[in-house]
PDB file of C-alpha atoms and ligand atoms in Angstrom:
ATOM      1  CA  UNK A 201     -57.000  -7.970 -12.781  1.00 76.00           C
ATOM      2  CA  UNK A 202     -58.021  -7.345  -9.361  1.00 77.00           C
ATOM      3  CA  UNK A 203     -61.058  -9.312  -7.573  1.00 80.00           C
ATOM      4  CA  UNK A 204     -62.330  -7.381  -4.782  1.00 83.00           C
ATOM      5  CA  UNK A 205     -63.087 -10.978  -3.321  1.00 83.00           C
ATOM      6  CA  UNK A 206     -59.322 -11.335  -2.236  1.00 86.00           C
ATOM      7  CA  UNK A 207     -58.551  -7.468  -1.174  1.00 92.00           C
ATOM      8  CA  UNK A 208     -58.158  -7.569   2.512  1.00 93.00           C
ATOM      9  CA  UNK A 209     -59.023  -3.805   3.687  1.00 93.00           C
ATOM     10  CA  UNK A 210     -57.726  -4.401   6.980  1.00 96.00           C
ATOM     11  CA  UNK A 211     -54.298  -5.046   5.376  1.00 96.00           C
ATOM     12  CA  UNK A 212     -53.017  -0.937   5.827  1.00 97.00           C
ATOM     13  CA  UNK A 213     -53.532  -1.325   9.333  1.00 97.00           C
ATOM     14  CA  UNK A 214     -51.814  -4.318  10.185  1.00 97.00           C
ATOM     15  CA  UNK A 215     -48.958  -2.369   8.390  1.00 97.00           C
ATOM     16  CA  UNK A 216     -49.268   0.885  10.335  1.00 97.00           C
ATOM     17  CA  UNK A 217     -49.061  -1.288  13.191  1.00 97.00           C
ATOM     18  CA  UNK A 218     -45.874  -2.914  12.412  1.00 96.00           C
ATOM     19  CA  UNK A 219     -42.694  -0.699  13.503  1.00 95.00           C
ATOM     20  CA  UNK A 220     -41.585   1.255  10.732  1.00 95.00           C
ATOM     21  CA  UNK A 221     -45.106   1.276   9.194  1.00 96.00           C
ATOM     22  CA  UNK A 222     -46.899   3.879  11.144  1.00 96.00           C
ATOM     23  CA  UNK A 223     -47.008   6.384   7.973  1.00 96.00           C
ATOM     24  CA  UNK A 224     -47.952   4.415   5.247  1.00 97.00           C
ATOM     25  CA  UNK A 225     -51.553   6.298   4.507  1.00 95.00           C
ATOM     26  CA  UNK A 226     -49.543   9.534   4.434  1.00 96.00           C
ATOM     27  CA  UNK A 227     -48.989   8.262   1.212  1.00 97.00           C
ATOM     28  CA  UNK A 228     -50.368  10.529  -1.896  1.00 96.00           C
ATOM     29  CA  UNK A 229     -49.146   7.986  -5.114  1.00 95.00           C
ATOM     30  CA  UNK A 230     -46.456  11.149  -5.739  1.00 96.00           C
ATOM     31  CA  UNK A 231     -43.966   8.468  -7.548  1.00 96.00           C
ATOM     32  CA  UNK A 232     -40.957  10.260  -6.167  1.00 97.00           C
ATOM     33  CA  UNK A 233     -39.982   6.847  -4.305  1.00 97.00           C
ATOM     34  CA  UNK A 234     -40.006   4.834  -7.588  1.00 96.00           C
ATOM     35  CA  UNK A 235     -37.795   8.135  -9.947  1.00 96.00           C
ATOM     36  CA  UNK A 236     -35.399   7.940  -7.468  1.00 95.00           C
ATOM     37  CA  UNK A 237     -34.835   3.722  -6.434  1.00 97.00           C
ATOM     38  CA  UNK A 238     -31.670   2.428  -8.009  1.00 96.00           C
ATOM     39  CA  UNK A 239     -33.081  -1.098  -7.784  1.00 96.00           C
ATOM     40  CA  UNK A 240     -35.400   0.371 -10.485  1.00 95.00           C
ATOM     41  CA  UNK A 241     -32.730   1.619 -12.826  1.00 94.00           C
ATOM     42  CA  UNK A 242     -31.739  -2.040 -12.589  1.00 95.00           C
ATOM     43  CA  UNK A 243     -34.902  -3.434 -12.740  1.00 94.00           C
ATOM     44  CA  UNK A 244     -37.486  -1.336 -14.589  1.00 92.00           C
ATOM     45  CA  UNK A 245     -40.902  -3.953 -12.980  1.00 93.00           C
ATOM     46  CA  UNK A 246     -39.323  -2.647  -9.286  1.00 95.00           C
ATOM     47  CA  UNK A 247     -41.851  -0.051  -8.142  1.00 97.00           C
ATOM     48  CA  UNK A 248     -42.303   0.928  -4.677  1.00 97.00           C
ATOM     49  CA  UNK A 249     -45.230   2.813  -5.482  1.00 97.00           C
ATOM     50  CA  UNK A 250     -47.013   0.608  -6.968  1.00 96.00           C
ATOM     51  CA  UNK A 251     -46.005  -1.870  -4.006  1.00 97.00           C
ATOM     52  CA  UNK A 252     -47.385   0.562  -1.252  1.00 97.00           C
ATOM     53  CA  UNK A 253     -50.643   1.433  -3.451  1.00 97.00           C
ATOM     54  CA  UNK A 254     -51.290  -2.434  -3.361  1.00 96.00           C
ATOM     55  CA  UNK A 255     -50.741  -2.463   0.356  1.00 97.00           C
ATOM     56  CA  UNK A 256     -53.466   0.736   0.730  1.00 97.00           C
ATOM     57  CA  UNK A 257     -55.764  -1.405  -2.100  1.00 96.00           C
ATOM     58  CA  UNK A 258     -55.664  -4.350   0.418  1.00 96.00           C
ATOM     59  CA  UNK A 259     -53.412  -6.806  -1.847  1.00 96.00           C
ATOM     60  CA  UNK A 260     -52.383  -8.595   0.873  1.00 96.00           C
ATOM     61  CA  UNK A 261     -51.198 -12.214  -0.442  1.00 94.00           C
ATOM     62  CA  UNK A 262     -49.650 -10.546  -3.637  1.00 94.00           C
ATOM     63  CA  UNK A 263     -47.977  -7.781  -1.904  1.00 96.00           C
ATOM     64  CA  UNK A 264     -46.902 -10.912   0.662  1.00 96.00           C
ATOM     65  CA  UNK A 265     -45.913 -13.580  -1.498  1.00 95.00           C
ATOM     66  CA  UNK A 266     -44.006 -10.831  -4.137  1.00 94.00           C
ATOM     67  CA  UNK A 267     -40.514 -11.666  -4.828  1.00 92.00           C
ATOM     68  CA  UNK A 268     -40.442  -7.152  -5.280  1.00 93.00           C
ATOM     69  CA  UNK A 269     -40.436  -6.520  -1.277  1.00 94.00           C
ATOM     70  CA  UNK A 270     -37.462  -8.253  -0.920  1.00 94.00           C
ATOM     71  CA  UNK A 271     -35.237  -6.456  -3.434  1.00 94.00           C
ATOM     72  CA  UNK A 272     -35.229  -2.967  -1.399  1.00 94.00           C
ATOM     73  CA  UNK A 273     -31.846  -2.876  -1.068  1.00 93.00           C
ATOM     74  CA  UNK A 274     -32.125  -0.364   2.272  1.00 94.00           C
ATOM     75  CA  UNK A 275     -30.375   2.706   0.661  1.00 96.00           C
ATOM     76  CA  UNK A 276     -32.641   5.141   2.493  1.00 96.00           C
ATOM     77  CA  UNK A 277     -33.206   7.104  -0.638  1.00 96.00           C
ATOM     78  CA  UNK A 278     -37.203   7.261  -0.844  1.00 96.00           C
ATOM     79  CA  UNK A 279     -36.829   7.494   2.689  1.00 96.00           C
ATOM     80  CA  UNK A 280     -35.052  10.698   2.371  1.00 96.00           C
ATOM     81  CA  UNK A 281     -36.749  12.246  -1.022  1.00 96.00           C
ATOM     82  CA  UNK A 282     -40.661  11.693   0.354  1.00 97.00           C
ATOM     83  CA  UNK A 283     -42.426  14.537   0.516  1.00 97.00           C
ATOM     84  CA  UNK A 284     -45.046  13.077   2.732  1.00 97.00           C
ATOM     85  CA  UNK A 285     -42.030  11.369   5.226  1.00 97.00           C
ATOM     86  CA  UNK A 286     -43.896   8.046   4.107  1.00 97.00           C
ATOM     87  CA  UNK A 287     -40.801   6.148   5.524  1.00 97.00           C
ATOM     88  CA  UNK A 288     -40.802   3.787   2.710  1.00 97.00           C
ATOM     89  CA  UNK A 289     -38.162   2.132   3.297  1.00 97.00           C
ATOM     90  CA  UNK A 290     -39.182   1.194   6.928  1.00 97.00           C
ATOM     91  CA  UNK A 291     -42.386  -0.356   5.293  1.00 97.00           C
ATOM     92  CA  UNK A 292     -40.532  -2.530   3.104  1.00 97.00           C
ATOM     93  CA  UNK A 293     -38.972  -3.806   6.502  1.00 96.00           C
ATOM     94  CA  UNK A 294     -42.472  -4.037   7.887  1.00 97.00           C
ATOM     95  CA  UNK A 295     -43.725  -5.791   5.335  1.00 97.00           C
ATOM     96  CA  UNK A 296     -40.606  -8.319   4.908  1.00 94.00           C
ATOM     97  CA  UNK A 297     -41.009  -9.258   8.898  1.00 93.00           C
ATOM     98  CA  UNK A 298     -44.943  -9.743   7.920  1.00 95.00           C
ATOM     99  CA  UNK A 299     -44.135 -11.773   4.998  1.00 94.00           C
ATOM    100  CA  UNK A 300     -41.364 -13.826   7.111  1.00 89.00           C
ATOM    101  CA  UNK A 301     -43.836 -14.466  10.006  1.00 89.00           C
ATOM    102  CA  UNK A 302     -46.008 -15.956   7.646  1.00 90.00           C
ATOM    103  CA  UNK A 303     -43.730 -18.116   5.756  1.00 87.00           C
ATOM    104  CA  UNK A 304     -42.788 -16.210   2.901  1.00 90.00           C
ATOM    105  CA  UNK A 305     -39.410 -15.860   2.821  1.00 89.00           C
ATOM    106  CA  UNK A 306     -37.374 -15.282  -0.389  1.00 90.00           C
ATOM    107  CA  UNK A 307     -34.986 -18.435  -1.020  1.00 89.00           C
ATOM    108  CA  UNK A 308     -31.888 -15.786  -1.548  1.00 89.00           C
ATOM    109  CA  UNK A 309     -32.452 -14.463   2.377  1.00 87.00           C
ATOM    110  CA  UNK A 310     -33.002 -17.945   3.846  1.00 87.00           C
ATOM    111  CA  UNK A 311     -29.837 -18.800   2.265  1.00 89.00           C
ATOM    112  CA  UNK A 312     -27.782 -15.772   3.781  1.00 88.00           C
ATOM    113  CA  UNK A 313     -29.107 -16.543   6.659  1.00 86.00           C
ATOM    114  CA  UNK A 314     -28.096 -20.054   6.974  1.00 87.00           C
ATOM    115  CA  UNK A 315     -24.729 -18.990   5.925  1.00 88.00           C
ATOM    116  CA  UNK A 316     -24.412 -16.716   8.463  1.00 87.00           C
ATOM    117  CA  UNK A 317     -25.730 -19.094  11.613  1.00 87.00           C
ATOM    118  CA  UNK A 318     -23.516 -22.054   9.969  1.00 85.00           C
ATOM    119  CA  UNK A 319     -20.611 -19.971   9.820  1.00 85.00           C
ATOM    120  CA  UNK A 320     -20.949 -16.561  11.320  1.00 84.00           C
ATOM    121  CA  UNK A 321     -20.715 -15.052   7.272  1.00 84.00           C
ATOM    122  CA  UNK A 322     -22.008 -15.274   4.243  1.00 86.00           C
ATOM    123  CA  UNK A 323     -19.154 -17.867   2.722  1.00 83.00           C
ATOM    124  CA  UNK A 324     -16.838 -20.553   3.968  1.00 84.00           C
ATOM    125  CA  UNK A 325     -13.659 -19.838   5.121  1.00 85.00           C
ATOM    126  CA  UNK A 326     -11.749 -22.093   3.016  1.00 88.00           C
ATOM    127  CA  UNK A 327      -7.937 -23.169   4.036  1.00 90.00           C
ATOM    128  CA  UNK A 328      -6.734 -21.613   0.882  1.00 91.00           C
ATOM    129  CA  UNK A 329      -7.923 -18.146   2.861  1.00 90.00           C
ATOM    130  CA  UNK A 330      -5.817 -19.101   5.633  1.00 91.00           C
ATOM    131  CA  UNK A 331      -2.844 -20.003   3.689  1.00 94.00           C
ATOM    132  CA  UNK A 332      -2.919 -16.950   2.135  1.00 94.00           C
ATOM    133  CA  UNK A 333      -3.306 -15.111   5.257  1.00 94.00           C
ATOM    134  CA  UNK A 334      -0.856 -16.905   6.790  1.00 94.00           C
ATOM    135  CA  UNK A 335       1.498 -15.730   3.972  1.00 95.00           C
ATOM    136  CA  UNK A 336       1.100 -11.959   4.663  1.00 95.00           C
ATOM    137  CA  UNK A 337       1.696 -12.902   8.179  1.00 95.00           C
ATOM    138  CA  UNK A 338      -1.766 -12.903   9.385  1.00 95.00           C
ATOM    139  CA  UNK A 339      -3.689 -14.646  11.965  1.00 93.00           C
ATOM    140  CA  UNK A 340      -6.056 -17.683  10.475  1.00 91.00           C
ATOM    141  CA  UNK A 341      -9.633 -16.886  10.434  1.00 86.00           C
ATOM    142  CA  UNK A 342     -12.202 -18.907  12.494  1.00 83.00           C
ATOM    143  CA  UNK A 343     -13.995 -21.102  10.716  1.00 80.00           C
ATOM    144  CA  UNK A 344     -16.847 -21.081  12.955  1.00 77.00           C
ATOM    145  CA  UNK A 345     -18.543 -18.920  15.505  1.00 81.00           C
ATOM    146  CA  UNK A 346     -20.151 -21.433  17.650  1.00 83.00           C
ATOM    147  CA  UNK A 347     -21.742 -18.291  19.498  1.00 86.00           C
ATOM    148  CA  UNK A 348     -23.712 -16.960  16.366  1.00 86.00           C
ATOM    149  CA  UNK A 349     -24.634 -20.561  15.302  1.00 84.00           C
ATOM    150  CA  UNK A 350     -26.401 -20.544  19.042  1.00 87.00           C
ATOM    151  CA  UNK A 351     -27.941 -17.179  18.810  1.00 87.00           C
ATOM    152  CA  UNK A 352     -29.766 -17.483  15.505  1.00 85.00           C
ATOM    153  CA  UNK A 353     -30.434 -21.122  16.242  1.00 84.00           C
ATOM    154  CA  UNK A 354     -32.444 -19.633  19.319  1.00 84.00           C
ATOM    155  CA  UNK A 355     -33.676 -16.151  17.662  1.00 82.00           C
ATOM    156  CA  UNK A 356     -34.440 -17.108  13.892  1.00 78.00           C
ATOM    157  CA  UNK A 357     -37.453 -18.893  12.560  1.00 72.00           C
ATOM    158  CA  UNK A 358     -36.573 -22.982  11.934  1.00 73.00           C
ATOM    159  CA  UNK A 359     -38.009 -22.581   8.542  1.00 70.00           C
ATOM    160  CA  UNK A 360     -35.622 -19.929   7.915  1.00 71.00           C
ATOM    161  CA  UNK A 361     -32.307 -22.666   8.793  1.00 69.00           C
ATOM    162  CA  UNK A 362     -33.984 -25.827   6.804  1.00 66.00           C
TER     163      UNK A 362
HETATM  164  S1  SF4 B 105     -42.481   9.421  -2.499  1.00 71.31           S
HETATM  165 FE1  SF4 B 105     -43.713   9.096  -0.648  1.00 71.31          FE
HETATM  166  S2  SF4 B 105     -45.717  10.034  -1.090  1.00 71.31           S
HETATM  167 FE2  SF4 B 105     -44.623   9.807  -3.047  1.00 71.31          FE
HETATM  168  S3  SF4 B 105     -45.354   7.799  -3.837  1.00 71.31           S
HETATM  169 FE3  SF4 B 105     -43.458   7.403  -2.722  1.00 71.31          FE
HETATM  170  S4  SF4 B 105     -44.110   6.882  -0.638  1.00 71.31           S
HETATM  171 FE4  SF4 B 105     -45.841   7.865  -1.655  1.00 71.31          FE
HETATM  172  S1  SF4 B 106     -34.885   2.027   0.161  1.00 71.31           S
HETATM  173 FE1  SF4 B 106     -35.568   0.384  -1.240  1.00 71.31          FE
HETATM  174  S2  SF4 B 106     -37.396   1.190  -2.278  1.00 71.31           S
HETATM  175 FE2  SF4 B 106     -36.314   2.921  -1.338  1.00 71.31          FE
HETATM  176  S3  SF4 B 106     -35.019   3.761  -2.941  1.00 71.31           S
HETATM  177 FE3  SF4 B 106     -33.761   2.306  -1.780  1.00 71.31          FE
HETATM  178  S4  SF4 B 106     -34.006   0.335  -2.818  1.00 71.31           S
HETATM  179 FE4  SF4 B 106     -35.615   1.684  -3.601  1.00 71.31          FE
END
């Protein structure tokens, strides 16, 4: 059910002014996004549509706090099929750096990205990868890249590396 109490109508605009989220009212609810997504052949409740019709209806803390924005998986394919050059897939980006500046930040992301400041990828190199390297004749890999720990320590929200 939706309460027209908690629709915020400014919400398409503070989109459109994000970068990557210029087009979103270009939008004409077409569905051609949502046929073609292969995170919805996975996941049949995955509906960009539905997620950009929400952002034009002014569902700003569902659209925000929805786990949904942060599966796009970046292929580029609504992107490419829209009729209307909607540039869906640079909203979802517009609306994942909203949803981060506020604090909502799926669990799965802050963990890649504590990964990747801690140790400059997303696992561990353990010494059994070395070995192993080592075996073929190959150079060890670092186990940390004190560089990247400093750059995302200085660039990357602190709630992000808790
Ligand atoms: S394909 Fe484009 S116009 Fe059609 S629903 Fe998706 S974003 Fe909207
Ligand atoms: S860019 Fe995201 S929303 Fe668009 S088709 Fe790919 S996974 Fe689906």
């Amino acid at each position: 059910m939706i309460d027209s109490k908690d629709l915020d109508p400014n919400f398409k605009y503070e989109v459109a002014a994000e970068i990557g989220g210029a087009n979103i009212n270009r939008c004409f609810a077409c569905g051609t996004c949502t046929v073609g997504c292969p995170v919805r052949e996975i996941d049949e409740k995955y509906n960009p549509r539905k997620i950009i019709r929400m952002v034009l209806l002014g569902m700003r803390e569902r659209v925000l706090k929805s786990d949904f924005i942060w599966l796009c998986s970046t292929c580029y394919t609504c992107y490419d099929h829209c009729p209307q050059d909607v540039q869906l897939t640079s909203i979802m980006t517009a609306l994942k750096n909203i949803a981060a500046r506020e604090g909502y930040i799926h669990p799965s992301f802050k963990e890649q990205a504590r990964l990747v400041s801690k140790f400059g990828r997303l696992y561990e190199v353990e010494d059994f990868d070395n070995k192993k390297r080592e075996k073929f004749g190959l150079p060890p890999i670092k186990k940390n890249f004190d560089d990247i720990t400093k750059i995302t320590k200085d660039t990357l929200p602190k709630e992000v590396l808790q």
